[in-house]
PDB file of C-alpha atoms and ligand atoms in Angstrom:
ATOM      1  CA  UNK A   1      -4.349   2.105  -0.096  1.00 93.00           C
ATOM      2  CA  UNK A   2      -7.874   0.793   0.859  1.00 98.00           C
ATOM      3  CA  UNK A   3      -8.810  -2.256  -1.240  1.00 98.00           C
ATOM      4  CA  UNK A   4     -12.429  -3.077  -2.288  1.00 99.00           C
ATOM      5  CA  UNK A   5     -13.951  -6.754  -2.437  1.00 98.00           C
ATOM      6  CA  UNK A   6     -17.141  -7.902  -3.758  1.00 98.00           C
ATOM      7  CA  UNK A   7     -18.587 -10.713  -5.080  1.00 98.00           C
ATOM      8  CA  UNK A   8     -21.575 -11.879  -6.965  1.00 97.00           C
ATOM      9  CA  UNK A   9     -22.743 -14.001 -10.577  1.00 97.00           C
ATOM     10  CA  UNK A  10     -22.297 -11.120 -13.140  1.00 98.00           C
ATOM     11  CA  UNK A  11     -24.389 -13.678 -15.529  1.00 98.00           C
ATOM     12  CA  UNK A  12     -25.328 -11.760 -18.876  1.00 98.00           C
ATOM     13  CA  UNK A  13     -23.378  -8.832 -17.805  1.00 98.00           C
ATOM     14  CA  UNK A  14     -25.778  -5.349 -17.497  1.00 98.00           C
ATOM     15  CA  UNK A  15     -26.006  -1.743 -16.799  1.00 98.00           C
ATOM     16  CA  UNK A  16     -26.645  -2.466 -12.780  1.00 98.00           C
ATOM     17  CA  UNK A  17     -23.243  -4.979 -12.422  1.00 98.00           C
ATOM     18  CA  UNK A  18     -21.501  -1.719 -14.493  1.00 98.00           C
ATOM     19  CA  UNK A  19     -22.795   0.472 -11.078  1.00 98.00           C
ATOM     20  CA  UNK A  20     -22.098  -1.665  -8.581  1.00 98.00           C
ATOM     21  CA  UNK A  21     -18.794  -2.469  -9.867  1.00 98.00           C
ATOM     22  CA  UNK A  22     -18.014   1.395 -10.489  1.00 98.00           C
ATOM     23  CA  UNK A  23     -19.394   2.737  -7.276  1.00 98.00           C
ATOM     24  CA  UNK A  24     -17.629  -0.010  -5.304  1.00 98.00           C
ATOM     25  CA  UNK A  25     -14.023   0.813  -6.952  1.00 98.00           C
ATOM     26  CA  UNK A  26     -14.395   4.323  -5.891  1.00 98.00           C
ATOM     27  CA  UNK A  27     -14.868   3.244  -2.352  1.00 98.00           C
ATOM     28  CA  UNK A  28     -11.311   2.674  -2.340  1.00 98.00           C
ATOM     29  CA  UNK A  29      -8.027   2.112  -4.644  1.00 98.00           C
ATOM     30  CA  UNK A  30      -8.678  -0.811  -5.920  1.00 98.00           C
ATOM     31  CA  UNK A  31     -11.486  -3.475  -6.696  1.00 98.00           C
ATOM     32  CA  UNK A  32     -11.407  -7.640  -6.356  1.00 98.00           C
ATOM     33  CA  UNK A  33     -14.415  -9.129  -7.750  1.00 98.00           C
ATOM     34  CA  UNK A  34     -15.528 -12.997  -6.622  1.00 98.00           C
ATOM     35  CA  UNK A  35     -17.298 -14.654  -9.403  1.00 98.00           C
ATOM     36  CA  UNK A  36     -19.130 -17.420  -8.546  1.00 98.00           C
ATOM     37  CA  UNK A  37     -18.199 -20.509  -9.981  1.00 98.00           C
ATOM     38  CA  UNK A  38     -20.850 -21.921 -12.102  1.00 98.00           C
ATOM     39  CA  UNK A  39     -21.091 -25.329  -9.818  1.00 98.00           C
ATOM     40  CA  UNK A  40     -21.627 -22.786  -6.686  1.00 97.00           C
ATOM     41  CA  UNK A  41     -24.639 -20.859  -9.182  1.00 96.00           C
ATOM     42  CA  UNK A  42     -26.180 -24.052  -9.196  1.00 96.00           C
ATOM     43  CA  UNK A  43     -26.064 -24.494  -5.872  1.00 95.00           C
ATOM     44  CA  UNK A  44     -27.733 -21.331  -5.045  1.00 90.00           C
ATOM     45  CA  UNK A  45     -30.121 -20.947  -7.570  1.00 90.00           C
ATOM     46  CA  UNK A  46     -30.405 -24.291  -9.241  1.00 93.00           C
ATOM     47  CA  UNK A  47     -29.713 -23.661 -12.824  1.00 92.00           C
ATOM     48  CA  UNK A  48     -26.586 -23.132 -14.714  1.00 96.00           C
ATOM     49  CA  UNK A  49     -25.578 -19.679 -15.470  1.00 98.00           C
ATOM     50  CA  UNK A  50     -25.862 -18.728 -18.897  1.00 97.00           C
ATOM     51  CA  UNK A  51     -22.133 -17.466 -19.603  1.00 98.00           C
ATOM     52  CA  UNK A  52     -19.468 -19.808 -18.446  1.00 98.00           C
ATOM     53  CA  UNK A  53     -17.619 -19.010 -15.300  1.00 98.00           C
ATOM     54  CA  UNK A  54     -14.548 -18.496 -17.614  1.00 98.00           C
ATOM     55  CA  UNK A  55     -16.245 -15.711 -19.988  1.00 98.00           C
ATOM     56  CA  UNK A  56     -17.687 -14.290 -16.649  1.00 98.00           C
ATOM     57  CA  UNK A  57     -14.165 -14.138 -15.412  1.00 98.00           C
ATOM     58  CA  UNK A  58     -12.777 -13.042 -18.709  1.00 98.00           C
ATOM     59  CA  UNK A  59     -15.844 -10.164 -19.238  1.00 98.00           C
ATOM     60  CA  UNK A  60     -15.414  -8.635 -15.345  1.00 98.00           C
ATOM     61  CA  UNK A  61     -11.486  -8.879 -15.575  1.00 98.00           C
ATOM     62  CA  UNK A  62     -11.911  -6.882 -18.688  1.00 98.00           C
ATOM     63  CA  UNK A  63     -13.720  -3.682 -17.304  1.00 98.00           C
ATOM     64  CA  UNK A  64     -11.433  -1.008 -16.189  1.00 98.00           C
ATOM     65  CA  UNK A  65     -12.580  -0.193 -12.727  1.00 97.00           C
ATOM     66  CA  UNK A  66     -11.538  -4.181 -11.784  1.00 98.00           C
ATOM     67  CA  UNK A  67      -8.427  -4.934 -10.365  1.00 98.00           C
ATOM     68  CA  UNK A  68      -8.607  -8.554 -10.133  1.00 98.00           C
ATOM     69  CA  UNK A  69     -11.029 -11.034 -10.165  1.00 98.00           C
ATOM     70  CA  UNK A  70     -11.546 -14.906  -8.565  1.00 98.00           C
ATOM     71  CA  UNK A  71     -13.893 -17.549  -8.417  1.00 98.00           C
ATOM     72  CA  UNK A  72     -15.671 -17.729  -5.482  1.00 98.00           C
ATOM     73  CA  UNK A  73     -16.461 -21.445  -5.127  1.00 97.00           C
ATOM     74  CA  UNK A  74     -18.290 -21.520  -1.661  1.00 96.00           C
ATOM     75  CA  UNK A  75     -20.618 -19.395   0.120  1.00 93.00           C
ATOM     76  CA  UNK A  76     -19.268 -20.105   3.343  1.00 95.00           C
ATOM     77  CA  UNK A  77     -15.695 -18.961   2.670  1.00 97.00           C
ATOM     78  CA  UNK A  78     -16.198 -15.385   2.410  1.00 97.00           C
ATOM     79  CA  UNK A  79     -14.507 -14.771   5.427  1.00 98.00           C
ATOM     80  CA  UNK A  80     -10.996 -16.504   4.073  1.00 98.00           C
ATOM     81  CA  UNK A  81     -11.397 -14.650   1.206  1.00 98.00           C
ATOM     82  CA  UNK A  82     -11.724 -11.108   2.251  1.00 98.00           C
ATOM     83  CA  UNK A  83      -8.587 -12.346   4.493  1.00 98.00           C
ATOM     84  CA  UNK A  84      -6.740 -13.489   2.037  1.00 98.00           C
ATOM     85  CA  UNK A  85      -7.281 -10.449  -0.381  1.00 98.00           C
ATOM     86  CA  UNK A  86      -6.802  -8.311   2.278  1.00 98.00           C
ATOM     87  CA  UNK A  87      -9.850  -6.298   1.869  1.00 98.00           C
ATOM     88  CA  UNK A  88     -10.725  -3.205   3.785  1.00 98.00           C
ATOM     89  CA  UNK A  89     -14.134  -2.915   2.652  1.00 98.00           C
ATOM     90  CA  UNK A  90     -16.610  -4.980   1.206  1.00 98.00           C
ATOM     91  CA  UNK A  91     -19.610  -4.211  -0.815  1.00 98.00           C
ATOM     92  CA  UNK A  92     -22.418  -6.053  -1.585  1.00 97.00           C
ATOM     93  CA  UNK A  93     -26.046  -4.922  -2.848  1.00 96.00           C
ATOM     94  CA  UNK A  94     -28.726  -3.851  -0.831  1.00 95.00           C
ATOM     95  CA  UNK A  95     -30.784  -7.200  -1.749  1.00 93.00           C
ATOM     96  CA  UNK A  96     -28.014  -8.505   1.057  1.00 93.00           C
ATOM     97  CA  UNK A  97     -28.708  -5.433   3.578  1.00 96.00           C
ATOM     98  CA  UNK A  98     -27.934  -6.948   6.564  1.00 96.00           C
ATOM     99  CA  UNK A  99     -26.502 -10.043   5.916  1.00 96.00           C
ATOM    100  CA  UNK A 100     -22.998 -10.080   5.914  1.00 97.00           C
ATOM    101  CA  UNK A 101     -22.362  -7.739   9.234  1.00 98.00           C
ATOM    102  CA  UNK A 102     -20.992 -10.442  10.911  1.00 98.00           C
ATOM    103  CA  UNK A 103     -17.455  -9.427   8.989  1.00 98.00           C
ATOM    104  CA  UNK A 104     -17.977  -5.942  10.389  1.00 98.00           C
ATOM    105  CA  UNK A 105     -14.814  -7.380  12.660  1.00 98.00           C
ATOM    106  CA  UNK A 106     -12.665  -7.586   9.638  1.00 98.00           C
ATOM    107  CA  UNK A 107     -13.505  -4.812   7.444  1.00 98.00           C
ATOM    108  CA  UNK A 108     -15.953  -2.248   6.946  1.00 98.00           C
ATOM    109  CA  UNK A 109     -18.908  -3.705   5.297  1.00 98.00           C
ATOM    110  CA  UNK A 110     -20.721  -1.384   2.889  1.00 98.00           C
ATOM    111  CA  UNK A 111     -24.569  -2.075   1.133  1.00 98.00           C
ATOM    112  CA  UNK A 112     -24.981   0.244  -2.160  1.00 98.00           C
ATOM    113  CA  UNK A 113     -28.206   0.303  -3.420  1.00 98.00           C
ATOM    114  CA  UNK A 114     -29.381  -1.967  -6.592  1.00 97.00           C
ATOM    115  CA  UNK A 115     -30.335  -0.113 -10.223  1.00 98.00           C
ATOM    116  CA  UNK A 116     -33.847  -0.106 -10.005  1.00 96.00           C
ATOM    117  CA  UNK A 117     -35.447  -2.545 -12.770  1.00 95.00           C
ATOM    118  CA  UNK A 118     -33.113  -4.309 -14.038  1.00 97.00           C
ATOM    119  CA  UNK A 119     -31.776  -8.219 -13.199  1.00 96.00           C
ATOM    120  CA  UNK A 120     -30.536 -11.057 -14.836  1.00 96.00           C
ATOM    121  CA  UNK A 121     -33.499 -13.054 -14.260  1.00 94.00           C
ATOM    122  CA  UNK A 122     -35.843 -10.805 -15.396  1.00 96.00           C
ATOM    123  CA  UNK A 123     -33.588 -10.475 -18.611  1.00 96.00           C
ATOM    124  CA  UNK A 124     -33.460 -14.443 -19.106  1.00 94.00           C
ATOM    125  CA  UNK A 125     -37.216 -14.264 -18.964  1.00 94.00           C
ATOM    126  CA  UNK A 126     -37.885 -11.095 -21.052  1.00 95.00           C
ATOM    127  CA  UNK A 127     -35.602 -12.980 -24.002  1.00 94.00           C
ATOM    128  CA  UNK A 128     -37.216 -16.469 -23.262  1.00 93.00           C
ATOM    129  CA  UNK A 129     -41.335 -15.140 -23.700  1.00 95.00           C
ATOM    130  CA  UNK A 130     -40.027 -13.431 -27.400  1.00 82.00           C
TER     131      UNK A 130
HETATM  132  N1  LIG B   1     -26.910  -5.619  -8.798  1.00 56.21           N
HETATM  133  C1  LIG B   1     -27.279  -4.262  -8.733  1.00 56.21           C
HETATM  134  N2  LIG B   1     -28.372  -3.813  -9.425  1.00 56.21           N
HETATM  135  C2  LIG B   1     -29.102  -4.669 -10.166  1.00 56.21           C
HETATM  136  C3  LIG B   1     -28.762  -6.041 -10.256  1.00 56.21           C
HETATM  137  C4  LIG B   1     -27.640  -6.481  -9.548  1.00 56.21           C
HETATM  138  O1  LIG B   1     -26.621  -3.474  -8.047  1.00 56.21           O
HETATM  139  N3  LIG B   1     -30.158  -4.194 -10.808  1.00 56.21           N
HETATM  140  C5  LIG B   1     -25.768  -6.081  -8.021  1.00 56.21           C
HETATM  141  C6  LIG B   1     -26.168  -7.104  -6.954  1.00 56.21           C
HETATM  142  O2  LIG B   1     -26.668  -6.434  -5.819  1.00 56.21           O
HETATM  143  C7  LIG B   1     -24.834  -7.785  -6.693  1.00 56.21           C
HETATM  144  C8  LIG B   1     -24.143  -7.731  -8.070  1.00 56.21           C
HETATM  145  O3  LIG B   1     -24.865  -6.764  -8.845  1.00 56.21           O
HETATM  146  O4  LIG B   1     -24.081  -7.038  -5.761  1.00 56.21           O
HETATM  147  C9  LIG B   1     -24.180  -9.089  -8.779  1.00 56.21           C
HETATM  148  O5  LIG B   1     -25.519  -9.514  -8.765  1.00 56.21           O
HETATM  149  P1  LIG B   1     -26.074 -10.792  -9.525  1.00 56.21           P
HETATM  150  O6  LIG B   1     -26.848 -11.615  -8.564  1.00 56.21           O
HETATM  151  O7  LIG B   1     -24.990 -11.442 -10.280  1.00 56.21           O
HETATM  152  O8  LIG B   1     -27.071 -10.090 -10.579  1.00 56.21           O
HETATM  153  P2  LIG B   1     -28.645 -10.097 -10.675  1.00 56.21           P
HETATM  154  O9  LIG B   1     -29.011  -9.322 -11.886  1.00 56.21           O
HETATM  155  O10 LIG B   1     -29.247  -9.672  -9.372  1.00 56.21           O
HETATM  156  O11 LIG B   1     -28.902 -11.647 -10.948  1.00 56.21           O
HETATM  157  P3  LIG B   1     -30.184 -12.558 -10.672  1.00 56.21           P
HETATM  158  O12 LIG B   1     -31.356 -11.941 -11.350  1.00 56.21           O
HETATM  159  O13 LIG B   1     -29.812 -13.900 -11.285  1.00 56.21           O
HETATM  160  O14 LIG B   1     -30.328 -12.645  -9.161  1.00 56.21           O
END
């Protein structure tokens, strides 16, 4: 039984957070997904997110390749949480290559490649200049 972990904002859910999310689940036998909590969004990228970290929750929860989901409310506690989920592998996009191989000592840490042209910025700003 290998178990999966990844973790991102999933704000305004699209086609590329459907890939990642499939591809990662069949990686292994099951998927955990760390949302991050809207405080920790505006930490990182000083807005709010536009869905609340409870629809986010309640959206990802809801697709069929995810096992279980959290909130991830710190960047600097990935390590406890792929502990405490027990996670074999972790994925993360390729806009992270390289950054998280420092938890190559407690699991396998995998980068799968983004779907081209598509982000939830560039959504937000598509809908805003209409
Ligand atoms: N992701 C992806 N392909 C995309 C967009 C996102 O594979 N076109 C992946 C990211 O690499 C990450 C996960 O989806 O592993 C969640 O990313 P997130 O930052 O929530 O989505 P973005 O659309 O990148 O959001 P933003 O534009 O706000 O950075």
């Amino acid at each position: 039984m290998k178990k999966v972990i990844t973790f991102g904002t999933f704000d305004v859910l699209h086609i590329g957070h459907i890939n990642i999310l499939e591809r990662a689940r069949a990686l292994g036998d099951s998927l955990v997904v760390g949302i991050s909590s809207d405080q920790l969004n505006f930490k990182k990228k000083n807005r709010l997110p536009i869905y609340n970290e409870a629809d986010r929750k309640k959206l990802i929860s809801s697709l069929r390749f995810v096992d279980s989901v959290f909130l991830e409310e710190s960047l600097e506690l990935k390590r406890e949480y792929i502990s405490k989920y027990k996670a074999d592998i972790l994925v993360m996009g390729n806009d992270w290559e390289g950054k998280f191989d420092e938890f190559n000592d407690i699991c396998q840490v995998v980068y799968l490649p983004r779907t081209p042209s598509i982000s939830t910025t560039e959504i937000i700003e598509i809908v805003k200049s209409k």
